[in-house]
């Protein structure tokens, strides 16, 4: 059963770049028909999709964050990463990585999810 | 972006109750709709995909229905472990968007 685990600094200063890594275990990041996604959730609020990457390197980002987001993949390490630049307090949230399963007729869904990592933006 | 609106935002129910949560999309999304369960301090867990397909390992008391713009998640007989927040999510187009969540609390 594939598992995902986020890692990275829990505190980032305003205007700096948030950097997180998701490590995929018990399965190859290259196997199957999957995308690899980042999703965030501010405390007490709803979920926001940040973007995803395919193992070919092709990406798709939420337009609300597109100018600040970069998602990359390192297949040799079975990892994918998120960079969010010029952060403000509004970027404080729980950040989740998730596998996007691509089913028949282009149905997709997020499963499984990592446990999440809390990132606080504060000086 | 497609807006997803859930109702109610919260509800109180008793063990054994039938619970229905609705999700409405701002435009037609066919059956590109997923449901997740999230317990406090935990990551969301997939329950239903493609509007009505039950994820492996999820109890059969959970069911999903709908297409177009209107969808429902039904819990046929609420169990204690079902008290959680439920989120709908459209996969019709990017950006993927979620509803604001429905919190199911103990009456």
Short mmCIF file of C-alpha atoms in Angstrom, two decimals:
data_model
loop_
_atom_site.label_atom_id
_atom_site.label_comp_id
_atom_site.label_asym_id
_atom_site.label_seq_id
_atom_site.Cartn_x
_atom_site.Cartn_y
_atom_site.Cartn_z
CA UNK A 1 0.00 0.00 0.00
CA UNK A 2 1.65 3.22 -1.16
CA UNK A 3 2.27 5.84 1.52
CA UNK A 4 3.13 9.52 1.27
CA UNK A 5 5.00 11.64 3.80
CA UNK A 6 5.54 15.39 3.73
CA UNK A 7 8.67 17.02 5.11
CA UNK A 8 10.05 20.53 5.37
CA UNK A 9 10.34 23.58 7.63
CA UNK A 10 7.36 24.33 9.83
CA UNK A 11 8.13 28.04 10.03
CA UNK A 12 8.84 30.35 7.10
CA UNK A 13 9.42 34.10 7.22
CA UNK A 14 7.25 36.46 5.17
CA UNK A 15 8.51 37.10 1.63
CA UNK A 16 10.62 33.92 1.70
CA UNK A 17 10.06 30.66 -0.18
CA UNK A 18 8.20 27.72 1.32
CA UNK A 19 9.78 24.39 0.33
CA UNK A 20 8.23 20.98 1.01
CA UNK A 21 9.02 17.46 -0.15
CA UNK A 22 6.73 14.46 -0.39
CA UNK A 23 8.35 11.04 -0.20
CA UNK A 24 6.49 8.12 -1.74
CA UNK A 25 7.07 4.72 -0.15
CA UNK A 26 5.92 1.14 -0.78
CA UNK A 27 5.56 1.89 -4.47
CA UNK A 28 7.32 3.59 -7.36
CA UNK A 29 6.39 7.14 -8.23
CA UNK A 30 6.76 6.09 -11.89
CA UNK A 31 4.36 3.16 -11.80
CA UNK A 32 0.75 3.35 -12.87
CA UNK A 33 -1.32 6.17 -14.26
CA UNK A 34 -0.99 8.81 -11.57
CA UNK A 35 -0.43 12.48 -11.00
CA UNK A 36 1.19 13.76 -7.82
CA UNK A 37 -0.57 16.65 -6.10
CA UNK A 38 -0.27 19.29 -3.43
CA UNK A 39 -3.32 20.51 -1.47
CA UNK A 40 -3.50 22.89 1.47
CA UNK A 41 -5.98 23.71 4.23
CA UNK A 42 -5.84 26.80 6.45
CA UNK A 43 -6.93 26.12 10.01
CA UNK A 44 -10.71 25.77 10.22
CA UNK A 45 -11.17 26.28 6.49
CA UNK A 46 -11.69 24.29 3.33
CA UNK A 47 -9.27 22.49 1.06
CA UNK A 48 -7.43 24.25 -1.78
CA UNK A 49 -5.76 22.39 -4.65
CA UNK A 50 -2.34 23.87 -5.37
CA UNK A 51 -1.32 21.81 -8.40
CA UNK A 52 0.01 18.53 -9.69
CA UNK A 53 2.83 16.98 -11.66
CA UNK A 54 3.12 13.92 -13.87
CA UNK A 55 6.30 11.88 -13.82
CA UNK A 56 7.11 13.22 -17.29
CA UNK A 57 7.48 16.59 -15.59
CA UNK A 58 4.33 18.19 -16.99
CA UNK A 59 2.57 20.37 -14.44
CA UNK A 60 -0.76 22.05 -13.84
CA UNK A 61 -1.14 24.78 -11.23
CA UNK A 62 -4.04 26.61 -9.62
CA UNK A 63 -4.22 29.95 -11.38
CA UNK A 64 -4.68 31.69 -8.02
CA UNK A 65 -1.12 30.67 -7.07
CA UNK A 66 0.45 30.03 -10.46
CA UNK A 67 2.91 32.92 -10.42
CA UNK A 68 4.40 31.72 -7.12
CA UNK A 69 4.26 27.90 -7.39
CA UNK A 70 6.72 25.36 -8.70
CA UNK A 71 6.17 21.60 -8.40
CA UNK A 72 8.99 19.27 -9.39
CA UNK A 73 9.64 15.54 -9.31
CA UNK A 74 12.76 13.47 -8.59
CA UNK A 75 11.99 9.94 -9.72
CA UNK A 76 15.40 8.66 -8.56
CA UNK A 77 14.46 9.57 -4.98
CA UNK A 78 10.75 8.71 -5.34
CA UNK A 79 9.91 12.25 -4.30
CA UNK A 80 8.09 15.31 -5.53
CA UNK A 81 8.40 18.82 -4.17
CA UNK A 82 6.57 22.11 -3.75
CA UNK A 83 8.05 25.59 -3.76
CA UNK A 84 5.85 28.61 -2.99
CA UNK A 85 7.57 31.96 -3.23
CA UNK A 86 6.89 35.35 -1.64
CA UNK A 87 4.82 33.85 1.16
CA UNK A 88 2.57 35.87 3.46
CA UNK A 89 0.53 35.02 6.52
CA UNK A 90 -2.28 33.96 4.17
CA UNK A 91 -0.13 30.97 3.15
CA UNK A 92 -0.18 29.58 6.70
CA UNK A 93 -1.88 26.20 6.39
CA UNK A 94 -1.65 22.44 6.66
CA UNK A 95 -0.04 21.23 3.45
CA UNK A 96 -0.89 17.78 2.12
CA UNK A 97 0.61 15.77 -0.69
CA UNK A 98 -1.63 13.25 -2.40
CA UNK A 99 -1.61 10.81 -5.27
CA UNK A 100 -4.08 11.61 -8.03
CA UNK A 101 -5.47 8.39 -9.43
CA UNK A 102 -6.54 8.53 -13.08
CA UNK A 103 -9.42 6.13 -13.69
CA UNK A 104 -11.52 5.32 -16.70
CA UNK A 105 -12.99 8.12 -18.80
CA UNK A 106 -10.53 10.56 -17.16
CA UNK A 107 -12.17 10.35 -13.76
CA UNK A 108 -9.58 11.30 -11.15
CA UNK A 109 -9.49 11.32 -7.38
CA UNK A 110 -7.01 11.92 -4.55
CA UNK A 111 -5.90 8.74 -2.81
CA UNK A 112 -3.98 8.29 -0.62
CA UNK A 113 -3.00 11.48 1.18
CA UNK A 114 0.04 12.19 3.31
CA UNK A 115 -0.57 13.00 6.96
CA UNK A 116 0.07 16.69 6.31
CA UNK A 117 2.59 19.18 7.58
CA UNK A 118 1.77 22.51 9.20
CA UNK A 119 3.55 25.52 7.77
CA UNK A 120 3.35 28.83 9.61
CA UNK A 121 4.40 32.08 7.95
CA UNK A 122 5.64 34.47 10.60
CA UNK A 123 8.63 36.64 11.37
CA UNK B 1 -13.36 28.22 -11.53
CA UNK B 2 -16.17 25.82 -10.62
CA UNK B 3 -17.67 26.65 -7.23
CA UNK B 4 -18.77 23.76 -5.03
CA UNK B 5 -21.38 24.48 -2.35
CA UNK B 6 -22.24 21.99 0.36
CA UNK B 7 -25.28 21.99 2.59
CA UNK B 8 -25.71 22.00 5.42
CA UNK B 9 -22.42 23.40 6.78
CA UNK B 10 -22.98 21.36 9.91
CA UNK B 11 -25.53 18.98 11.32
CA UNK B 12 -26.24 17.13 14.55
CA UNK B 13 -27.36 13.53 14.36
CA UNK B 14 -27.67 10.44 16.49
CA UNK B 15 -26.16 7.00 16.04
CA UNK B 16 -28.42 5.05 13.70
CA UNK B 17 -29.75 8.12 11.88
CA UNK B 18 -29.84 8.42 8.12
CA UNK B 19 -27.74 11.40 7.08
CA UNK B 20 -27.81 13.16 3.72
CA UNK B 21 -25.28 15.79 2.65
CA UNK B 22 -25.70 17.69 -0.57
CA UNK B 23 -23.15 19.27 -2.90
CA UNK B 24 -23.98 21.62 -5.75
CA UNK B 25 -21.64 22.64 -8.57
CA UNK B 26 -21.80 26.06 -10.22
CA UNK B 27 -21.89 24.35 -13.64
CA UNK B 28 -22.45 20.85 -14.90
CA UNK B 29 -19.66 18.45 -13.98
CA UNK B 30 -21.28 15.23 -15.24
CA UNK B 31 -20.25 12.60 -12.66
CA UNK B 32 -16.81 14.04 -11.92
CA UNK B 33 -17.45 14.30 -8.20
CA UNK B 34 -15.62 12.77 -5.23
CA UNK B 35 -16.38 12.64 -1.51
CA UNK B 36 -13.85 12.59 1.35
CA UNK B 37 -14.10 12.12 5.10
CA UNK B 38 -11.81 14.07 7.41
CA UNK B 39 -11.45 13.49 11.13
CA UNK B 40 -9.86 16.11 13.44
CA UNK B 41 -6.10 16.32 12.99
CA UNK B 42 -6.13 13.79 10.15
CA UNK B 43 -5.84 13.92 6.39
CA UNK B 44 -8.94 13.48 4.24
CA UNK B 45 -9.82 9.93 3.24
CA UNK B 46 -11.50 9.00 -0.04
CA UNK B 47 -15.01 7.57 0.34
CA UNK B 48 -16.70 7.87 -3.08
CA UNK B 49 -15.31 8.61 -6.54
CA UNK B 50 -17.03 9.30 -9.85
CA UNK B 51 -20.16 10.34 -7.91
CA UNK B 52 -21.28 6.85 -6.92
CA UNK B 53 -18.36 4.40 -6.85
CA UNK B 54 -17.50 3.19 -3.36
CA UNK B 55 -13.78 3.16 -2.61
CA UNK B 56 -12.43 -0.25 -1.60
CA UNK B 57 -12.63 -0.79 2.15
CA UNK B 58 -15.29 1.87 2.76
CA UNK B 59 -18.39 0.56 4.56
CA UNK B 60 -21.46 0.04 2.41
CA UNK B 61 -23.54 2.39 4.58
CA UNK B 62 -21.91 5.17 2.57
CA UNK B 63 -23.35 5.89 -0.86
CA UNK B 64 -23.19 8.67 -3.42
CA UNK B 65 -25.54 9.77 -6.16
CA UNK B 66 -26.18 12.56 -8.61
CA UNK B 67 -24.91 13.98 -11.86
CA UNK B 68 -24.79 17.35 -13.56
CA UNK B 69 -24.85 19.94 -10.79
CA UNK B 70 -26.52 18.20 -7.83
CA UNK B 71 -25.02 15.40 -5.75
CA UNK B 72 -25.67 13.68 -2.45
CA UNK B 73 -23.68 11.65 0.04
CA UNK B 74 -25.86 9.37 2.16
CA UNK B 75 -24.91 7.57 5.34
CA UNK B 76 -27.66 5.01 5.81
CA UNK B 77 -27.12 4.37 9.52
CA UNK B 78 -24.72 6.71 11.25
CA UNK B 79 -22.05 5.06 13.37
CA UNK B 80 -19.96 6.67 16.07
CA UNK B 81 -16.85 6.54 13.89
CA UNK B 82 -18.64 8.55 11.18
CA UNK B 83 -18.61 11.78 13.15
CA UNK B 84 -16.30 13.87 11.00
CA UNK B 85 -16.22 16.54 8.31
CA UNK B 86 -17.17 15.58 4.77
CA UNK B 87 -15.86 17.32 1.65
CA UNK B 88 -16.98 17.10 -1.95
CA UNK B 89 -14.53 17.78 -4.81
CA UNK B 90 -14.99 18.17 -8.55
CA UNK B 91 -12.55 16.57 -10.98
CA UNK B 92 -14.23 17.84 -14.15
CA UNK B 93 -11.62 20.50 -14.79
CA UNK B 94 -8.71 22.34 -13.25
CA UNK B 95 -8.39 23.96 -10.86
CA UNK B 96 -9.79 21.12 -8.83
CA UNK B 97 -12.13 22.66 -6.27
CA UNK B 98 -13.69 21.50 -3.02
CA UNK B 99 -16.83 22.32 -1.12
CA UNK B 100 -16.46 24.12 2.19
CA UNK B 101 -17.14 20.95 4.16
CA UNK B 102 -20.02 19.58 6.24
CA UNK B 103 -19.33 18.80 9.89
CA UNK B 104 -21.37 15.91 11.29
CA UNK B 105 -21.64 16.16 15.07
CA UNK B 106 -23.18 14.02 17.77
CA UNK B 107 -26.63 15.08 18.92
#
